[in-house]
PDB file of C-alpha atoms in Angstrom:
ATOM      1  CA  MET A  88       6.936  -7.587 -16.107  1.00 39.00           C
ATOM      2  CA  VAL A  89       4.375  -5.495 -14.218  1.00 38.00           C
ATOM      3  CA  ARG A  90       1.611  -7.809 -15.374  1.00 43.00           C
ATOM      4  CA  ALA A  91       3.598 -10.902 -14.318  1.00 42.00           C
ATOM      5  CA  VAL A  92       4.219  -9.512 -10.827  1.00 43.00           C
ATOM      6  CA  PHE A  93       0.574  -8.535 -10.479  1.00 41.00           C
ATOM      7  CA  THR A  94      -0.566 -12.005 -11.539  1.00 50.00           C
ATOM      8  CA  TRP A  95       1.799 -13.612  -9.046  1.00 45.00           C
ATOM      9  CA  LYS A  96       0.624 -11.385  -6.189  1.00 48.00           C
ATOM     10  CA  LYS A  97      -3.020 -12.083  -7.058  1.00 53.00           C
ATOM     11  CA  GLU A  98      -2.397 -15.830  -7.135  1.00 51.00           C
ATOM     12  CA  VAL A  99      -0.570 -15.832  -3.796  1.00 50.00           C
ATOM     13  CA  ALA A 100      -3.378 -13.754  -2.292  1.00 48.00           C
ATOM     14  CA  ARG A 101      -5.973 -16.207  -3.597  1.00 51.00           C
ATOM     15  CA  LEU A 102      -4.154 -19.235  -2.201  1.00 48.00           C
ATOM     16  CA  GLY A 103      -3.471 -17.515   1.122  1.00 55.00           C
ATOM     17  CA  VAL A 104       0.238 -18.409   1.325  1.00 76.00           C
ATOM     18  CA  GLN A 105       2.763 -19.456  -1.272  1.00 92.00           C
ATOM     19  CA  LEU A 106       2.783 -23.206  -1.799  1.00 97.00           C
ATOM     20  CA  THR A 107       6.119 -24.357  -0.406  1.00 96.00           C
ATOM     21  CA  TYR A 108       7.491 -27.429   1.324  1.00 94.00           C
ATOM     22  CA  GLU A 109       7.017 -25.750   4.703  1.00 95.00           C
ATOM     23  CA  HIS A 110       3.433 -24.644   3.899  1.00 95.00           C
ATOM     24  CA  TRP A 111       2.436 -27.823   2.069  1.00 96.00           C
ATOM     25  CA  GLU A 112      -0.283 -28.760   4.552  1.00 94.00           C
ATOM     26  CA  THR A 113      -1.791 -25.294   4.975  1.00 93.00           C
ATOM     27  CA  ALA A 114      -1.550 -23.702   1.524  1.00 94.00           C
ATOM     28  CA  LYS A 115      -4.420 -24.232  -0.893  1.00 90.00           C
ATOM     29  CA  LYS A 116      -3.439 -26.168  -3.978  1.00 94.00           C
ATOM     30  CA  PRO A 117      -4.740 -25.357  -7.460  1.00 96.00           C
ATOM     31  CA  VAL A 118      -6.653 -27.935  -9.475  1.00 96.00           C
ATOM     32  CA  PHE A 119      -5.758 -28.373 -13.139  1.00 97.00           C
ATOM     33  CA  SER A 120      -7.973 -29.728 -15.887  1.00 97.00           C
ATOM     34  CA  ILE A 121      -6.476 -32.352 -18.178  1.00 97.00           C
ATOM     35  CA  ASP A 122      -9.239 -31.922 -20.750  1.00 97.00           C
ATOM     36  CA  ASN A 123      -7.093 -29.894 -23.150  1.00 97.00           C
ATOM     37  CA  GLY A 124      -4.422 -30.307 -25.812  1.00 96.00           C
ATOM     38  CA  THR A 125      -1.509 -30.618 -23.391  1.00 98.00           C
ATOM     39  CA  LYS A 126      -3.352 -32.672 -20.739  1.00 98.00           C
ATOM     40  CA  GLY A 127      -2.842 -29.879 -18.220  1.00 98.00           C
ATOM     41  CA  ALA A 128       0.885 -29.389 -18.841  1.00 98.00           C
ATOM     42  CA  LEU A 129       0.720 -25.855 -20.223  1.00 98.00           C
ATOM     43  CA  GLU A 130      -1.680 -24.736 -17.488  1.00 98.00           C
ATOM     44  CA  VAL A 131       0.549 -26.232 -14.781  1.00 98.00           C
ATOM     45  CA  LEU A 132       3.585 -24.418 -16.180  1.00 98.00           C
ATOM     46  CA  ARG A 133       1.738 -21.095 -16.471  1.00 98.00           C
ATOM     47  CA  TRP A 134       0.650 -21.387 -12.858  1.00 98.00           C
ATOM     48  CA  ALA A 135       4.134 -22.413 -11.725  1.00 98.00           C
ATOM     49  CA  TYR A 136       5.947 -19.492 -13.349  1.00 97.00           C
ATOM     50  CA  ASP A 137       3.308 -17.035 -12.136  1.00 97.00           C
ATOM     51  CA  HIS A 138       3.430 -18.445  -8.618  1.00 97.00           C
ATOM     52  CA  TYR A 139       7.181 -18.930  -8.133  1.00 97.00           C
ATOM     53  CA  ARG A 140       8.676 -16.519 -10.692  1.00 94.00           C
ATOM     54  CA  ASP A 141      12.505 -16.791 -10.485  1.00 91.00           C
ATOM     55  CA  ASP A 142      12.245 -19.159  -7.529  1.00 94.00           C
ATOM     56  CA  LEU A 143      11.563 -22.000  -9.971  1.00 96.00           C
ATOM     57  CA  VAL A 144      14.160 -24.122 -11.777  1.00 96.00           C
ATOM     58  CA  TYR A 145      13.820 -26.877 -14.357  1.00 97.00           C
ATOM     59  CA  ALA A 146      16.198 -29.824 -13.828  1.00 96.00           C
ATOM     60  CA  CYS A 147      16.541 -31.096 -17.387  1.00 96.00           C
ATOM     61  CA  SER A 148      17.951 -34.412 -18.625  1.00 95.00           C
ATOM     62  CA  PHE A 149      17.582 -33.551 -22.338  1.00 97.00           C
ATOM     63  CA  GLY A 150      15.669 -36.756 -22.981  1.00 96.00           C
ATOM     64  CA  ALA A 151      12.505 -36.918 -25.091  1.00 97.00           C
ATOM     65  CA  GLU A 152      10.254 -35.570 -22.341  1.00 97.00           C
ATOM     66  CA  SER A 153      12.683 -32.700 -21.834  1.00 97.00           C
ATOM     67  CA  MET A 154      12.267 -31.601 -25.445  1.00 98.00           C
ATOM     68  CA  VAL A 155       8.516 -31.289 -24.972  1.00 98.00           C
ATOM     69  CA  LEU A 156       8.872 -29.454 -21.663  1.00 98.00           C
ATOM     70  CA  ILE A 157      11.463 -27.024 -23.003  1.00 98.00           C
ATOM     71  CA  ASP A 158       9.179 -26.166 -25.907  1.00 98.00           C
ATOM     72  CA  LEU A 159       6.203 -25.606 -23.582  1.00 98.00           C
ATOM     73  CA  ILE A 160       8.262 -23.578 -21.109  1.00 98.00           C
ATOM     74  CA  ALA A 161       9.648 -21.378 -23.890  1.00 98.00           C
ATOM     75  CA  ARG A 162       6.104 -20.313 -24.777  1.00 97.00           C
ATOM     76  CA  ILE A 163       5.612 -19.015 -21.237  1.00 97.00           C
ATOM     77  CA  ARG A 164       9.062 -18.034 -20.034  1.00 97.00           C
ATOM     78  CA  PRO A 165      11.633 -17.879 -22.881  1.00 97.00           C
ATOM     79  CA  ASP A 166      14.415 -16.998 -20.419  1.00 97.00           C
ATOM     80  CA  ALA A 167      13.576 -19.728 -17.908  1.00 97.00           C
ATOM     81  CA  ARG A 168      16.377 -21.157 -15.761  1.00 96.00           C
ATOM     82  CA  LEU A 169      17.359 -24.679 -16.727  1.00 97.00           C
ATOM     83  CA  VAL A 170      19.971 -26.853 -14.998  1.00 97.00           C
ATOM     84  CA  PHE A 171      21.664 -29.983 -16.314  1.00 97.00           C
ATOM     85  CA  LEU A 172      23.446 -32.512 -14.106  1.00 97.00           C
ATOM     86  CA  ASP A 173      26.712 -32.810 -15.994  1.00 97.00           C
ATOM     87  CA  THR A 174      28.135 -35.954 -14.413  1.00 97.00           C
ATOM     88  CA  GLY A 175      31.106 -36.118 -16.784  1.00 97.00           C
ATOM     89  CA  LEU A 176      29.847 -39.499 -17.980  1.00 97.00           C
ATOM     90  CA  HIS A 177      27.183 -38.549 -20.519  1.00 97.00           C
ATOM     91  CA  PHE A 178      26.979 -39.698 -24.117  1.00 97.00           C
ATOM     92  CA  ARG A 179      28.463 -37.491 -26.814  1.00 98.00           C
ATOM     93  CA  GLU A 180      24.982 -37.373 -28.384  1.00 98.00           C
ATOM     94  CA  THR A 181      23.560 -35.802 -25.238  1.00 98.00           C
ATOM     95  CA  TYR A 182      25.914 -32.848 -25.526  1.00 98.00           C
ATOM     96  CA  GLN A 183      25.052 -32.548 -29.217  1.00 98.00           C
ATOM     97  CA  VAL A 184      21.340 -32.190 -28.498  1.00 98.00           C
ATOM     98  CA  ILE A 185      22.138 -29.603 -25.813  1.00 98.00           C
ATOM     99  CA  ASP A 186      23.846 -27.516 -28.491  1.00 98.00           C
ATOM    100  CA  GLU A 187      20.767 -27.848 -30.713  1.00 98.00           C
ATOM    101  CA  VAL A 188      18.505 -26.721 -27.877  1.00 98.00           C
ATOM    102  CA  ARG A 189      20.758 -23.746 -27.168  1.00 97.00           C
ATOM    103  CA  ASN A 190      20.535 -22.677 -30.808  1.00 97.00           C
ATOM    104  CA  ARG A 191      16.752 -23.053 -30.986  1.00 98.00           C
ATOM    105  CA  TYR A 192      16.009 -21.387 -27.630  1.00 98.00           C
ATOM    106  CA  PRO A 193      18.807 -18.815 -27.218  1.00 97.00           C
ATOM    107  CA  GLU A 194      17.156 -16.993 -24.306  1.00 98.00           C
ATOM    108  CA  LEU A 195      17.122 -20.005 -22.004  1.00 97.00           C
ATOM    109  CA  ARG A 196      19.460 -19.623 -19.029  1.00 97.00           C
ATOM    110  CA  MET A 197      21.228 -22.978 -19.094  1.00 97.00           C
ATOM    111  CA  GLU A 198      23.511 -23.973 -16.224  1.00 97.00           C
ATOM    112  CA  PHE A 199      25.684 -27.091 -16.050  1.00 97.00           C
ATOM    113  CA  LEU A 200      25.867 -28.559 -12.538  1.00 96.00           C
ATOM    114  CA  ARG A 201      29.088 -30.501 -12.057  1.00 97.00           C
ATOM    115  CA  PRO A 202      30.187 -32.678  -9.101  1.00 97.00           C
ATOM    116  CA  GLU A 203      32.919 -31.467  -6.786  1.00 96.00           C
ATOM    117  CA  GLN A 204      35.191 -34.219  -8.110  1.00 96.00           C
ATOM    118  CA  THR A 205      35.986 -35.123 -11.690  1.00 97.00           C
ATOM    119  CA  VAL A 206      35.562 -38.767 -12.683  1.00 96.00           C
ATOM    120  CA  GLU A 207      39.332 -39.202 -12.338  1.00 97.00           C
ATOM    121  CA  GLU A 208      39.430 -37.616  -8.863  1.00 97.00           C
ATOM    122  CA  GLN A 209      36.537 -39.811  -7.752  1.00 96.00           C
ATOM    123  CA  ALA A 210      38.401 -42.889  -9.007  1.00 96.00           C
ATOM    124  CA  ARG A 211      41.528 -41.969  -7.043  1.00 96.00           C
ATOM    125  CA  GLU A 212      39.557 -41.587  -3.802  1.00 95.00           C
ATOM    126  CA  TYR A 213      36.898 -44.288  -4.100  1.00 94.00           C
ATOM    127  CA  GLY A 214      38.321 -46.690  -6.667  1.00 94.00           C
ATOM    128  CA  PHE A 215      37.944 -47.165 -10.397  1.00 94.00           C
ATOM    129  CA  ARG A 216      34.413 -47.593 -11.829  1.00 94.00           C
ATOM    130  CA  LEU A 217      32.563 -46.845  -8.608  1.00 95.00           C
ATOM    131  CA  TRP A 218      29.259 -47.142 -10.513  1.00 93.00           C
ATOM    132  CA  GLU A 219      29.827 -50.901 -10.841  1.00 92.00           C
ATOM    133  CA  ARG A 220      30.411 -51.443  -7.127  1.00 92.00           C
ATOM    134  CA  GLU A 221      28.353 -48.728  -5.427  1.00 92.00           C
ATOM    135  CA  ALA A 222      25.952 -47.306  -8.005  1.00 91.00           C
ATOM    136  CA  ASP A 223      23.903 -45.423  -5.403  1.00 90.00           C
ATOM    137  CA  GLU A 224      27.002 -43.698  -4.073  1.00 94.00           C
ATOM    138  CA  CYS A 225      28.125 -42.721  -7.558  1.00 95.00           C
ATOM    139  CA  CYS A 226      24.694 -41.218  -8.275  1.00 94.00           C
ATOM    140  CA  ARG A 227      24.789 -39.395  -4.960  1.00 94.00           C
ATOM    141  CA  PHE A 228      28.186 -37.832  -5.668  1.00 95.00           C
ATOM    142  CA  ARG A 229      27.519 -36.938  -9.279  1.00 96.00           C
ATOM    143  CA  LYS A 230      23.785 -36.100  -9.373  1.00 95.00           C
ATOM    144  CA  ILE A 231      22.054 -35.741  -6.020  1.00 94.00           C
ATOM    145  CA  VAL A 232      24.560 -33.517  -4.224  1.00 95.00           C
ATOM    146  CA  PRO A 233      24.912 -31.075  -7.168  1.00 95.00           C
ATOM    147  CA  LEU A 234      21.121 -30.742  -7.427  1.00 95.00           C
ATOM    148  CA  GLU A 235      20.868 -30.250  -3.665  1.00 95.00           C
ATOM    149  CA  ARG A 236      23.190 -27.271  -4.045  1.00 93.00           C
ATOM    150  CA  ALA A 237      21.195 -25.862  -6.956  1.00 93.00           C
ATOM    151  CA  LEU A 238      17.836 -26.212  -5.188  1.00 94.00           C
ATOM    152  CA  LYS A 239      18.953 -24.906  -1.823  1.00 92.00           C
ATOM    153  CA  GLY A 240      16.710 -21.981  -0.991  1.00 89.00           C
ATOM    154  CA  ARG A 241      14.495 -22.610  -4.032  1.00 92.00           C
ATOM    155  CA  ALA A 242      10.802 -23.164  -3.444  1.00 96.00           C
ATOM    156  CA  ALA A 243      10.108 -25.423  -6.416  1.00 97.00           C
ATOM    157  CA  TRP A 244      11.553 -27.322  -9.346  1.00 97.00           C
ATOM    158  CA  ILE A 245      10.203 -28.913 -12.530  1.00 98.00           C
ATOM    159  CA  SER A 246      10.678 -32.543 -13.543  1.00 96.00           C
ATOM    160  CA  GLY A 247       9.613 -34.498 -16.632  1.00 94.00           C
ATOM    161  CA  LEU A 248       8.254 -37.555 -14.798  1.00 94.00           C
ATOM    162  CA  ARG A 249       5.360 -39.408 -16.405  1.00 94.00           C
ATOM    163  CA  ARG A 250       3.145 -41.945 -14.648  1.00 93.00           C
ATOM    164  CA  GLU A 251       3.547 -44.398 -17.520  1.00 90.00           C
ATOM    165  CA  GLN A 252       7.334 -44.609 -17.105  1.00 82.00           C
ATOM    166  CA  SER A 253       7.487 -47.064 -14.218  1.00 78.00           C
ATOM    167  CA  PRO A 254       5.510 -48.468 -11.257  1.00 83.00           C
ATOM    168  CA  THR A 255       7.397 -46.154  -8.880  1.00 79.00           C
ATOM    169  CA  ARG A 256       6.058 -43.110 -10.754  1.00 83.00           C
ATOM    170  CA  ARG A 257       2.383 -44.051 -11.124  1.00 88.00           C
ATOM    171  CA  SER A 258       1.259 -42.008  -8.139  1.00 88.00           C
ATOM    172  CA  THR A 259       3.069 -38.827  -9.221  1.00 94.00           C
ATOM    173  CA  GLN A 260       0.882 -35.695  -9.098  1.00 96.00           C
ATOM    174  CA  PHE A 261       1.179 -32.358 -10.876  1.00 98.00           C
ATOM    175  CA  LEU A 262       2.370 -30.876  -7.567  1.00 98.00           C
ATOM    176  CA  ASN A 263       4.346 -33.033  -5.129  1.00 96.00           C
ATOM    177  CA  LYS A 264       5.868 -32.526  -1.702  1.00 96.00           C
ATOM    178  CA  ASP A 265       9.505 -33.416  -2.317  1.00 94.00           C
ATOM    179  CA  GLU A 266      11.057 -34.928   0.795  1.00 92.00           C
ATOM    180  CA  ARG A 267      14.434 -35.421  -0.871  1.00 90.00           C
ATOM    181  CA  PHE A 268      15.029 -31.739  -1.657  1.00 92.00           C
ATOM    182  CA  ARG A 269      12.498 -30.190   0.765  1.00 94.00           C
ATOM    183  CA  SER A 270      10.751 -28.340  -2.023  1.00 96.00           C
ATOM    184  CA  VAL A 271       7.727 -28.598  -4.316  1.00 97.00           C
ATOM    185  CA  LYS A 272       8.318 -30.832  -7.341  1.00 97.00           C
ATOM    186  CA  ILE A 273       6.191 -29.918 -10.352  1.00 98.00           C
ATOM    187  CA  CYS A 274       5.547 -32.626 -12.949  1.00 97.00           C
ATOM    188  CA  PRO A 275       3.515 -31.252 -15.886  1.00 98.00           C
ATOM    189  CA  LEU A 276       3.668 -34.378 -18.092  1.00 98.00           C
ATOM    190  CA  ILE A 277       2.239 -36.993 -15.723  1.00 96.00           C
ATOM    191  CA  HIS A 278      -0.701 -37.857 -17.997  1.00 97.00           C
ATOM    192  CA  TRP A 279       1.274 -38.031 -21.246  1.00 97.00           C
ATOM    193  CA  SER A 280       1.995 -41.308 -23.025  1.00 96.00           C
ATOM    194  CA  TRP A 281       5.281 -42.106 -24.754  1.00 96.00           C
ATOM    195  CA  ASP A 282       3.490 -41.926 -28.107  1.00 96.00           C
ATOM    196  CA  GLU A 283       2.149 -38.460 -27.290  1.00 98.00           C
ATOM    197  CA  VAL A 284       5.635 -37.253 -26.405  1.00 98.00           C
ATOM    198  CA  TRP A 285       6.874 -38.366 -29.822  1.00 98.00           C
ATOM    199  CA  GLU A 286       3.855 -37.002 -31.681  1.00 98.00           C
ATOM    200  CA  THR A 287       4.726 -33.578 -30.256  1.00 98.00           C
ATOM    201  CA  ILE A 288       8.440 -33.912 -31.055  1.00 98.00           C
ATOM    202  CA  ARG A 289       7.633 -34.742 -34.667  1.00 98.00           C
ATOM    203  CA  SER A 290       4.790 -32.268 -35.188  1.00 98.00           C
ATOM    204  CA  ARG A 291       6.874 -29.409 -33.742  1.00 98.00           C
ATOM    205  CA  SER A 292      10.133 -30.607 -35.371  1.00 98.00           C
ATOM    206  CA  LEU A 293      11.846 -30.519 -31.991  1.00 98.00           C
ATOM    207  CA  PRO A 294      15.485 -31.548 -31.600  1.00 98.00           C
ATOM    208  CA  TYR A 295      16.046 -34.831 -29.787  1.00 98.00           C
ATOM    209  CA  ASN A 296      18.821 -37.218 -28.829  1.00 98.00           C
ATOM    210  CA  PRO A 297      19.533 -39.603 -31.761  1.00 97.00           C
ATOM    211  CA  LEU A 298      20.108 -42.420 -29.256  1.00 97.00           C
ATOM    212  CA  HIS A 299      16.318 -42.623 -28.980  1.00 97.00           C
ATOM    213  CA  ASP A 300      16.341 -43.970 -32.536  1.00 96.00           C
ATOM    214  CA  ARG A 301      18.821 -46.675 -31.494  1.00 96.00           C
ATOM    215  CA  GLY A 302      16.777 -48.312 -28.750  1.00 94.00           C
ATOM    216  CA  TYR A 303      17.453 -45.985 -25.826  1.00 94.00           C
ATOM    217  CA  PRO A 304      14.111 -44.713 -24.448  1.00 93.00           C
ATOM    218  CA  SER A 305      15.799 -43.548 -21.221  1.00 93.00           C
ATOM    219  CA  ILE A 306      19.285 -42.047 -21.449  1.00 96.00           C
ATOM    220  CA  GLY A 307      21.626 -41.498 -18.520  1.00 95.00           C
ATOM    221  CA  CYS A 308      25.366 -41.961 -18.064  1.00 96.00           C
ATOM    222  CA  VAL A 309      27.289 -44.117 -20.535  1.00 96.00           C
ATOM    223  CA  PRO A 310      28.393 -46.875 -18.090  1.00 95.00           C
ATOM    224  CA  CYS A 311      24.889 -47.350 -16.676  1.00 94.00           C
ATOM    225  CA  THR A 312      22.733 -47.166 -19.817  1.00 94.00           C
ATOM    226  CA  ARG A 313      22.129 -49.779 -22.500  1.00 93.00           C
ATOM    227  CA  PRO A 314      19.572 -50.173 -25.307  1.00 93.00           C
ATOM    228  CA  VAL A 315      16.246 -51.783 -24.442  1.00 91.00           C
ATOM    229  CA  ALA A 316      15.183 -54.978 -26.177  1.00 87.00           C
ATOM    230  CA  GLU A 317      11.710 -55.412 -27.637  1.00 84.00           C
ATOM    231  CA  GLY A 318       9.207 -56.208 -24.894  1.00 81.00           C
ATOM    232  CA  GLU A 319      11.371 -54.854 -22.088  1.00 83.00           C
ATOM    233  CA  ASP A 320      10.297 -52.102 -19.711  1.00 82.00           C
ATOM    234  CA  MET A 321      11.247 -48.620 -20.922  1.00 82.00           C
ATOM    235  CA  ARG A 322      13.679 -48.163 -18.036  1.00 79.00           C
ATOM    236  CA  ALA A 323      15.182 -51.648 -18.244  1.00 84.00           C
ATOM    237  CA  GLY A 324      18.304 -50.178 -19.820  1.00 85.00           C
ATOM    238  CA  ARG A 325      19.173 -48.138 -16.743  1.00 87.00           C
ATOM    239  CA  TRP A 326      21.501 -49.879 -14.247  1.00 81.00           C
ATOM    240  CA  ALA A 327      20.634 -53.194 -15.912  1.00 81.00           C
ATOM    241  CA  GLY A 328      21.197 -56.268 -13.772  1.00 75.00           C
ATOM    242  CA  THR A 329      21.658 -54.342 -10.519  1.00 80.00           C
ATOM    243  CA  GLY A 330      18.093 -54.089  -9.185  1.00 73.00           C
ATOM    244  CA  LYS A 331      18.514 -50.315  -9.154  1.00 71.00           C
ATOM    245  CA  THR A 332      15.727 -48.400 -10.937  1.00 68.00           C
ATOM    246  CA  GLU A 333      16.211 -44.776  -9.843  1.00 66.00           C
ATOM    247  CA  CYS A 334      19.244 -42.524  -9.450  1.00 73.00           C
ATOM    248  CA  GLY A 335      17.753 -41.121  -6.241  1.00 55.00           C
ATOM    249  CA  LEU A 336      16.496 -37.754  -7.478  1.00 71.00           C
ATOM    250  CA  HIS A 337      12.910 -38.971  -7.254  1.00 67.00           C
ATOM    251  CA  THR A 338      13.048 -41.000  -4.055  1.00 64.00           C
ATOM    252  CA  SER A 339      12.852 -40.016  -0.414  1.00 59.00           C
ATOM    253  CA  ARG A 340      15.962 -39.420   1.643  1.00 58.00           C
TER     254      ARG A 340
END
């Protein structure tokens, strides 16, 4: 612990001020090499946990990228804080893989973030199957607002975004000024390919959601997720037919 605190103090002193949303323009930003086995991911995570310590949280979806990130994080901070947006609408398989992760990484501090309303309470106030009529509002109630509460007062959070996932994510950097949550969003896997994610899952025998084997590259809530057909975009199964491509966690206000 003494060494970790010393490293953090030395890093903050080197950068001048801690890199936060408020100091984004004035704080010096580290540069990470991608010429290594994890394409910079492990180095980014080491820096992040040294720099932010307990002021850092990983918002985890428990998809394929999450399995890689959890394994990398556990090498650096076995008791890292991890939050899951428990919308009440997830697949049974998602909860199963969460149990597997808990067994493999018992020191992780896992927290389930739930909306203020249950699915039934939301239906009574806003109508049945809100996700079919107002998908953005449903995502706001069940995902964005809970994460806003969890990140309030936190300097930074970790996300598993990859540039390859979609056109809206191609400009993602390792360190990003997050206008939505007024924090620093850290994305260690931006240079990873889908094949590299799976090579790591298999070589490290990591747990993963079995829905990935059934044509679901991206897994969200049951009503808004379907399998992807051959040749389709990897995120085509999310909110299919609606024109919606993001839940809102990775877009501006």
